[in-house]
Amino acid sequence: MHIPWVRSVWKAFQSLGIDVVIASFPQGGGKALIEAMGSATPVIGHPCYRSSFLGGVDLYYPGAFHWIRIEELLEHLRGLTPAQLQRESDDARRHFEQFHTVEALSRAIDGGPDAPVVPAPRAHQYDPLQSFLDDIANAQRDYTIHMHLIK
């Protein structure tokens, strides 16, 4: 389901009864991801091969599924069970409360003993071949556009 705009992503996920969110890719949508976790909606992510920052994988709760090949995504979706969705829903909400609330921000700023400990970044696997192929495709597209403008 694609909905182009809502006032509150969080409330939309809840009111629509969304079972799982496939996050934006190849560049992640951090705010929507955080709202999904806040609404206790499980999320599925795709790591960006150019940058872990662009993919947003470090924002996900531990155990959130990440796919690279479409076959992995489809297999995961076919295997989801209500019990697994409930576990991930609980994990998503717990992660949100630990890291993304106003209280968590206050604890982090105060730096006291109850300050949230940010998990270590996930390992990122840069794909130089795919980046090169993207650059070639973009250069060809730009050349084609330029040639059309000249005519």
Short mmCIF file of N, CA, C and O in Angstrom, two decimals, residues 4-111:
data_model
loop_
_atom_site.label_atom_id
_atom_site.label_comp_id
_atom_site.label_asym_id
_atom_site.label_seq_id
_atom_site.Cartn_x
_atom_site.Cartn_y
_atom_site.Cartn_z
N PRO A 4 0.76 8.59 -0.24
CA PRO A 4 1.76 9.64 -0.48
C PRO A 4 1.98 10.61 0.69
O PRO A 4 3.07 11.10 0.86
N TRP A 5 0.97 10.90 1.50
CA TRP A 5 1.13 11.85 2.58
C TRP A 5 0.09 11.62 3.65
O TRP A 5 -1.08 11.35 3.35
N VAL A 6 0.52 11.69 4.90
CA VAL A 6 -0.40 11.67 6.04
C VAL A 6 0.14 12.66 7.07
O VAL A 6 1.32 12.97 7.10
N ARG A 7 -0.75 13.16 7.91
CA ARG A 7 -0.33 14.10 8.95
C ARG A 7 0.56 13.39 9.97
O ARG A 7 1.52 13.95 10.47
N SER A 8 0.23 12.13 10.29
CA SER A 8 1.00 11.36 11.27
C SER A 8 1.22 9.95 10.74
O SER A 8 0.27 9.16 10.63
N VAL A 9 2.47 9.63 10.43
CA VAL A 9 2.80 8.28 9.96
C VAL A 9 2.46 7.27 11.05
O VAL A 9 1.89 6.22 10.79
N TRP A 10 2.80 7.61 12.26
CA TRP A 10 2.55 6.75 13.42
C TRP A 10 1.07 6.37 13.49
O TRP A 10 0.71 5.20 13.56
N LYS A 11 0.20 7.37 13.48
CA LYS A 11 -1.24 7.11 13.58
C LYS A 11 -1.76 6.36 12.36
O LYS A 11 -2.66 5.53 12.47
N ALA A 12 -1.19 6.63 11.19
CA ALA A 12 -1.62 5.93 9.97
C ALA A 12 -1.30 4.44 10.09
O ALA A 12 -2.13 3.59 9.75
N PHE A 13 -0.11 4.10 10.56
CA PHE A 13 0.25 2.69 10.73
C PHE A 13 -0.73 2.01 11.68
O PHE A 13 -1.20 0.91 11.41
N GLN A 14 -1.06 2.68 12.77
CA GLN A 14 -1.98 2.10 13.74
C GLN A 14 -3.39 1.99 13.19
O GLN A 14 -4.03 0.95 13.30
N SER A 15 -3.90 3.06 12.57
CA SER A 15 -5.29 3.04 12.11
C SER A 15 -5.49 2.08 10.94
O SER A 15 -6.57 1.52 10.78
N LEU A 16 -4.45 1.89 10.12
CA LEU A 16 -4.56 0.97 8.99
C LEU A 16 -4.27 -0.47 9.37
O LEU A 16 -4.42 -1.38 8.56
N GLY A 17 -3.81 -0.69 10.61
CA GLY A 17 -3.51 -2.05 11.06
C GLY A 17 -2.36 -2.68 10.27
O GLY A 17 -2.41 -3.85 9.92
N ILE A 18 -1.32 -1.89 10.01
CA ILE A 18 -0.18 -2.37 9.23
C ILE A 18 0.55 -3.45 10.02
O ILE A 18 0.89 -3.26 11.19
N ASP A 19 0.81 -4.59 9.38
CA ASP A 19 1.51 -5.70 10.03
C ASP A 19 3.01 -5.51 10.05
O ASP A 19 3.68 -5.88 11.01
N VAL A 20 3.56 -4.98 8.97
CA VAL A 20 5.01 -4.81 8.86
C VAL A 20 5.29 -3.72 7.84
O VAL A 20 4.55 -3.57 6.87
N VAL A 21 6.35 -2.95 8.08
CA VAL A 21 6.73 -1.86 7.18
C VAL A 21 8.03 -2.24 6.48
O VAL A 21 9.00 -2.63 7.14
N ILE A 22 8.04 -2.14 5.17
CA ILE A 22 9.27 -2.27 4.40
C ILE A 22 9.78 -0.85 4.24
O ILE A 22 9.16 -0.03 3.57
N ALA A 23 10.90 -0.56 4.89
CA ALA A 23 11.42 0.80 4.93
C ALA A 23 11.88 1.26 3.54
O ALA A 23 12.16 0.45 2.66
N SER A 24 11.95 2.56 3.38
CA SER A 24 12.41 3.16 2.13
C SER A 24 13.81 2.65 1.79
O SER A 24 14.62 2.42 2.68
N PHE A 25 14.07 2.50 0.51
CA PHE A 25 15.40 2.08 0.06
C PHE A 25 15.61 2.58 -1.35
O PHE A 25 14.65 2.87 -2.03
N PRO A 26 16.79 2.76 -1.83
CA PRO A 26 18.06 2.44 -1.18
C PRO A 26 18.44 3.44 -0.09
O PRO A 26 19.35 3.19 0.68
N GLN A 27 17.75 4.57 -0.02
CA GLN A 27 17.99 5.50 1.08
C GLN A 27 16.85 5.39 2.07
O GLN A 27 15.69 5.52 1.69
N GLY A 28 17.20 5.11 3.31
CA GLY A 28 16.20 4.91 4.33
C GLY A 28 15.49 6.19 4.71
O GLY A 28 16.01 7.29 4.53
N GLY A 29 14.30 6.05 5.24
CA GLY A 29 13.53 7.19 5.75
C GLY A 29 13.54 7.14 7.26
O GLY A 29 12.69 6.50 7.86
N GLY A 30 14.52 7.79 7.88
CA GLY A 30 14.72 7.70 9.32
C GLY A 30 13.53 8.08 10.15
O GLY A 30 13.15 7.37 11.08
N LYS A 31 12.88 9.18 9.84
CA LYS A 31 11.74 9.63 10.64
C LYS A 31 10.59 8.64 10.56
O LYS A 31 9.99 8.28 11.57
N ALA A 32 10.28 8.17 9.36
CA ALA A 32 9.20 7.19 9.21
C ALA A 32 9.55 5.88 9.92
O ALA A 32 8.68 5.25 10.52
N LEU A 33 10.81 5.49 9.88
CA LEU A 33 11.25 4.28 10.57
C LEU A 33 11.05 4.42 12.07
O LEU A 33 10.53 3.51 12.73
N ILE A 34 11.44 5.56 12.61
CA ILE A 34 11.29 5.78 14.05
C ILE A 34 9.81 5.82 14.43
O ILE A 34 9.41 5.27 15.45
N GLU A 35 8.98 6.43 13.60
CA GLU A 35 7.55 6.44 13.88
C GLU A 35 6.95 5.04 13.80
O GLU A 35 6.06 4.70 14.58
N ALA A 36 7.43 4.23 12.88
CA ALA A 36 6.96 2.85 12.80
C ALA A 36 7.29 2.12 14.10
O ALA A 36 6.42 1.44 14.68
N MET A 37 8.53 2.25 14.57
CA MET A 37 8.90 1.58 15.82
C MET A 37 8.10 2.13 16.99
O MET A 37 7.69 1.37 17.87
N GLY A 38 7.85 3.44 17.00
CA GLY A 38 7.05 4.03 18.07
C GLY A 38 5.63 3.49 18.09
O GLY A 38 5.03 3.32 19.15
N SER A 39 5.10 3.21 16.92
CA SER A 39 3.74 2.66 16.83
C SER A 39 3.72 1.14 17.02
O SER A 39 2.69 0.52 16.86
N ALA A 40 4.87 0.57 17.36
CA ALA A 40 5.03 -0.86 17.58
C ALA A 40 4.79 -1.67 16.31
O ALA A 40 4.26 -2.77 16.35
N THR A 41 5.21 -1.10 15.19
CA THR A 41 5.07 -1.79 13.91
C THR A 41 6.43 -2.38 13.52
O THR A 41 7.42 -1.65 13.44
N PRO A 42 6.50 -3.69 13.29
CA PRO A 42 7.77 -4.30 12.86
C PRO A 42 8.24 -3.69 11.54
O PRO A 42 7.43 -3.28 10.71
N VAL A 43 9.56 -3.64 11.37
CA VAL A 43 10.13 -3.06 10.16
C VAL A 43 11.11 -4.02 9.50
O VAL A 43 11.72 -4.87 10.15
N ILE A 44 11.21 -3.87 8.19
CA ILE A 44 12.15 -4.64 7.37
C ILE A 44 12.98 -3.61 6.62
O ILE A 44 12.44 -2.66 6.07
N GLY A 45 14.30 -3.81 6.60
CA GLY A 45 15.16 -2.82 5.99
C GLY A 45 16.04 -3.37 4.88
O GLY A 45 16.20 -4.57 4.74
N HIS A 46 16.59 -2.46 4.12
CA HIS A 46 17.53 -2.78 3.05
C HIS A 46 18.76 -1.91 3.26
O HIS A 46 18.66 -0.68 3.23
N PRO A 47 19.92 -2.52 3.47
CA PRO A 47 21.12 -1.70 3.69
C PRO A 47 21.56 -1.04 2.38
O PRO A 47 21.56 -1.67 1.33
N CYS A 48 21.91 0.21 2.44
CA CYS A 48 22.39 0.93 1.26
C CYS A 48 23.84 0.53 1.01
O CYS A 48 24.67 0.62 1.91
N TYR A 49 24.15 0.10 -0.19
CA TYR A 49 25.50 -0.37 -0.47
C TYR A 49 26.51 0.77 -0.56
O TYR A 49 27.71 0.55 -0.52
N ARG A 50 26.04 2.00 -0.67
CA ARG A 50 26.97 3.13 -0.72
C ARG A 50 27.35 3.61 0.68
O ARG A 50 28.48 4.02 0.90
N SER A 51 26.40 3.61 1.61
CA SER A 51 26.66 4.18 2.92
C SER A 51 25.68 3.63 3.95
O SER A 51 24.48 3.59 3.70
N SER A 52 26.21 3.23 5.11
CA SER A 52 25.30 2.76 6.17
C SER A 52 24.43 3.91 6.66
O SER A 52 23.30 3.72 7.08
N PHE A 53 24.96 5.13 6.60
CA PHE A 53 24.19 6.30 7.01
C PHE A 53 22.95 6.47 6.10
O PHE A 53 21.85 6.74 6.57
N LEU A 54 23.14 6.34 4.78
CA LEU A 54 22.02 6.51 3.86
C LEU A 54 20.96 5.43 4.03
O LEU A 54 19.78 5.69 3.89
N GLY A 55 21.38 4.22 4.34
CA GLY A 55 20.42 3.13 4.52
C GLY A 55 19.71 3.19 5.85
O GLY A 55 18.59 2.70 5.99
N GLY A 56 20.35 3.77 6.85
CA GLY A 56 19.71 3.90 8.16
C GLY A 56 19.66 2.64 8.99
O GLY A 56 18.93 2.57 9.97
N VAL A 57 20.45 1.62 8.64
CA VAL A 57 20.35 0.33 9.34
C VAL A 57 20.69 0.43 10.82
O VAL A 57 20.26 -0.41 11.61
N ASP A 58 21.44 1.44 11.21
CA ASP A 58 21.80 1.56 12.62
C ASP A 58 20.64 2.05 13.48
O ASP A 58 20.72 2.00 14.70
N LEU A 59 19.57 2.51 12.86
CA LEU A 59 18.39 2.94 13.61
C LEU A 59 17.48 1.78 14.00
O LEU A 59 16.68 1.90 14.92
N TYR A 60 17.59 0.66 13.31
CA TYR A 60 16.68 -0.46 13.52
C TYR A 60 16.90 -1.13 14.87
O TYR A 60 17.99 -1.12 15.41
N TYR A 61 15.85 -1.75 15.36
CA TYR A 61 15.96 -2.54 16.59
C TYR A 61 16.73 -3.83 16.29
O TYR A 61 16.72 -4.32 15.16
N PRO A 62 17.42 -4.36 17.29
CA PRO A 62 18.14 -5.62 17.08
C PRO A 62 17.16 -6.71 16.64
O PRO A 62 16.06 -6.83 17.17
N GLY A 63 17.55 -7.47 15.66
CA GLY A 63 16.70 -8.55 15.17
C GLY A 63 15.81 -8.16 14.01
O GLY A 63 15.15 -9.01 13.42
N ALA A 64 15.77 -6.87 13.67
CA ALA A 64 14.96 -6.46 12.51
C ALA A 64 15.59 -7.09 11.25
O ALA A 64 16.80 -7.12 11.10
N PHE A 65 14.75 -7.56 10.37
CA PHE A 65 15.24 -8.25 9.17
C PHE A 65 15.74 -7.24 8.14
O PHE A 65 15.12 -6.21 7.91
N HIS A 66 16.87 -7.57 7.53
CA HIS A 66 17.45 -6.78 6.44
C HIS A 66 17.63 -7.69 5.24
O HIS A 66 18.09 -8.81 5.39
N TRP A 67 17.28 -7.19 4.09
CA TRP A 67 17.42 -7.98 2.86
C TRP A 67 18.30 -7.25 1.87
O TRP A 67 18.40 -6.03 1.89
N ILE A 68 18.95 -8.03 1.02
CA ILE A 68 19.74 -7.46 -0.07
C ILE A 68 19.13 -7.88 -1.40
O ILE A 68 18.83 -7.05 -2.23
N ARG A 69 18.89 -9.16 -1.56
CA ARG A 69 18.29 -9.67 -2.80
C ARG A 69 16.78 -9.80 -2.61
O ARG A 69 16.31 -10.16 -1.53
N ILE A 70 16.02 -9.52 -3.65
CA ILE A 70 14.55 -9.56 -3.57
C ILE A 70 14.05 -10.94 -3.11
O ILE A 70 13.06 -11.04 -2.39
N GLU A 71 14.78 -11.99 -3.49
CA GLU A 71 14.38 -13.34 -3.07
C GLU A 71 14.40 -13.47 -1.55
O GLU A 71 13.56 -14.15 -0.97
N GLU A 72 15.38 -12.81 -0.90
CA GLU A 72 15.46 -12.85 0.56
C GLU A 72 14.23 -12.17 1.19
O GLU A 72 13.66 -12.67 2.15
N LEU A 73 13.84 -11.05 0.63
CA LEU A 73 12.67 -10.33 1.12
C LEU A 73 11.42 -11.18 0.98
O LEU A 73 10.65 -11.33 1.93
N LEU A 74 11.22 -11.74 -0.20
CA LEU A 74 10.01 -12.53 -0.45
C LEU A 74 9.96 -13.76 0.46
O LEU A 74 8.90 -14.10 1.00
N GLU A 75 11.09 -14.42 0.63
CA GLU A 75 11.14 -15.60 1.51
C GLU A 75 10.80 -15.21 2.95
O GLU A 75 10.04 -15.89 3.63
N HIS A 76 11.34 -14.09 3.40
CA HIS A 76 11.06 -13.63 4.76
C HIS A 76 9.57 -13.30 4.93
O HIS A 76 8.96 -13.69 5.92
N LEU A 77 9.00 -12.59 3.96
CA LEU A 77 7.58 -12.23 4.04
C LEU A 77 6.69 -13.47 4.07
O LEU A 77 5.72 -13.53 4.82
N ARG A 78 7.03 -14.46 3.25
CA ARG A 78 6.23 -15.71 3.23
C ARG A 78 6.31 -16.46 4.56
O ARG A 78 5.36 -17.14 4.94
N GLY A 79 7.42 -16.31 5.27
CA GLY A 79 7.61 -17.07 6.51
C GLY A 79 7.16 -16.36 7.77
O GLY A 79 7.25 -16.93 8.86
N LEU A 80 6.68 -15.12 7.67
CA LEU A 80 6.26 -14.40 8.87
C LEU A 80 5.06 -15.07 9.53
O LEU A 80 4.13 -15.49 8.86
N THR A 81 5.11 -15.14 10.85
CA THR A 81 4.00 -15.71 11.62
C THR A 81 3.45 -14.64 12.56
O THR A 81 4.16 -13.67 12.89
N PRO A 82 2.21 -14.80 13.03
CA PRO A 82 1.68 -13.83 14.00
C PRO A 82 2.55 -13.72 15.25
O PRO A 82 2.75 -12.63 15.77
N ALA A 83 3.10 -14.85 15.71
CA ALA A 83 3.95 -14.82 16.91
C ALA A 83 5.22 -14.01 16.65
O ALA A 83 5.66 -13.23 17.50
N GLN A 84 5.82 -14.19 15.48
CA GLN A 84 7.03 -13.45 15.14
C GLN A 84 6.73 -11.96 15.02
O GLN A 84 7.49 -11.13 15.49
N LEU A 85 5.61 -11.63 14.38
CA LEU A 85 5.22 -10.23 14.25
C LEU A 85 5.00 -9.59 15.62
O LEU A 85 5.38 -8.45 15.85
N GLN A 86 4.41 -10.33 16.54
CA GLN A 86 4.19 -9.80 17.89
C GLN A 86 5.51 -9.57 18.61
O GLN A 86 5.70 -8.54 19.25
N ARG A 87 6.45 -10.52 18.49
CA ARG A 87 7.77 -10.35 19.11
C ARG A 87 8.47 -9.10 18.55
O ARG A 87 9.02 -8.30 19.30
N GLU A 88 8.42 -8.97 17.23
CA GLU A 88 9.08 -7.82 16.61
C GLU A 88 8.36 -6.52 16.95
O GLU A 88 8.99 -5.47 17.07
N SER A 89 7.06 -6.59 17.08
CA SER A 89 6.30 -5.40 17.50
C SER A 89 6.77 -4.95 18.88
O SER A 89 7.03 -3.76 19.10
N ASP A 90 6.91 -5.90 19.79
CA ASP A 90 7.40 -5.58 21.13
C ASP A 90 8.83 -5.04 21.09
O ASP A 90 9.16 -4.07 21.77
N ASP A 91 9.68 -5.67 20.26
CA ASP A 91 11.08 -5.22 20.12
C ASP A 91 11.14 -3.81 19.56
O ASP A 91 11.94 -2.99 20.01
N ALA A 92 10.30 -3.54 18.55
CA ALA A 92 10.30 -2.21 17.92
C ALA A 92 9.92 -1.15 18.94
O ALA A 92 10.58 -0.10 19.05
N ARG A 93 8.86 -1.40 19.69
CA ARG A 93 8.40 -0.41 20.68
C ARG A 93 9.44 -0.21 21.79
O ARG A 93 9.72 0.91 22.19
N ARG A 94 10.02 -1.33 22.26
CA ARG A 94 11.03 -1.24 23.31
C ARG A 94 12.24 -0.42 22.83
O ARG A 94 12.75 0.42 23.55
N HIS A 95 12.66 -0.65 21.59
CA HIS A 95 13.78 0.08 21.02
C HIS A 95 13.45 1.58 20.90
O HIS A 95 14.28 2.43 21.22
N PHE A 96 12.24 1.87 20.47
CA PHE A 96 11.79 3.26 20.39
C PHE A 96 11.87 3.93 21.76
O PHE A 96 12.41 5.03 21.90
N GLU A 97 11.33 3.26 22.76
CA GLU A 97 11.31 3.85 24.10
C GLU A 97 12.73 4.03 24.66
O GLU A 97 13.00 5.00 25.36
N GLN A 98 13.63 3.12 24.32
CA GLN A 98 14.99 3.19 24.83
C GLN A 98 15.80 4.32 24.18
O GLN A 98 16.62 4.95 24.85
N PHE A 99 15.56 4.60 22.89
CA PHE A 99 16.43 5.52 22.17
C PHE A 99 15.77 6.75 21.55
O PHE A 99 16.47 7.68 21.16
N HIS A 100 14.45 6.77 21.40
CA HIS A 100 13.85 7.81 20.57
C HIS A 100 12.75 8.62 21.24
O HIS A 100 11.96 9.26 20.55
N THR A 101 12.70 8.61 22.54
CA THR A 101 11.70 9.44 23.23
C THR A 101 12.37 10.71 23.76
O THR A 101 13.61 10.80 23.83
N VAL A 102 11.58 11.67 24.16
CA VAL A 102 12.10 12.89 24.77
C VAL A 102 12.85 12.53 26.06
O VAL A 102 13.92 13.09 26.35
N GLU A 103 12.33 11.56 26.79
CA GLU A 103 12.99 11.14 28.03
C GLU A 103 14.36 10.53 27.73
O GLU A 103 15.33 10.78 28.44
N ALA A 104 14.45 9.71 26.67
CA ALA A 104 15.73 9.12 26.29
C ALA A 104 16.73 10.20 25.90
O ALA A 104 17.91 10.13 26.26
N LEU A 105 16.26 11.23 25.19
CA LEU A 105 17.14 12.34 24.82
C LEU A 105 17.63 13.06 26.08
O LEU A 105 18.82 13.37 26.20
N SER A 106 16.74 13.32 27.01
CA SER A 106 17.12 13.99 28.26
C SER A 106 18.16 13.17 29.02
O SER A 106 19.15 13.72 29.52
N ARG A 107 17.95 11.85 29.11
CA ARG A 107 18.91 10.99 29.80
C ARG A 107 20.26 11.00 29.09
O ARG A 107 21.31 11.01 29.72
N ALA A 108 20.24 11.01 27.76
CA ALA A 108 21.49 11.04 26.99
C ALA A 108 22.23 12.35 27.21
O ALA A 108 23.46 12.36 27.35
N ILE A 109 21.50 13.46 27.25
CA ILE A 109 22.14 14.77 27.46
C ILE A 109 22.70 14.87 28.88
O ILE A 109 23.82 15.37 29.08
N ASP A 110 21.94 14.37 29.85
CA ASP A 110 22.40 14.41 31.24
C ASP A 110 23.63 13.53 31.44
O ASP A 110 24.49 13.84 32.27
N GLY A 111 23.71 12.44 30.69
CA GLY A 111 24.87 11.56 30.76
C GLY A 111 25.01 10.80 32.06
O GLY A 111 26.09 10.33 32.38
#
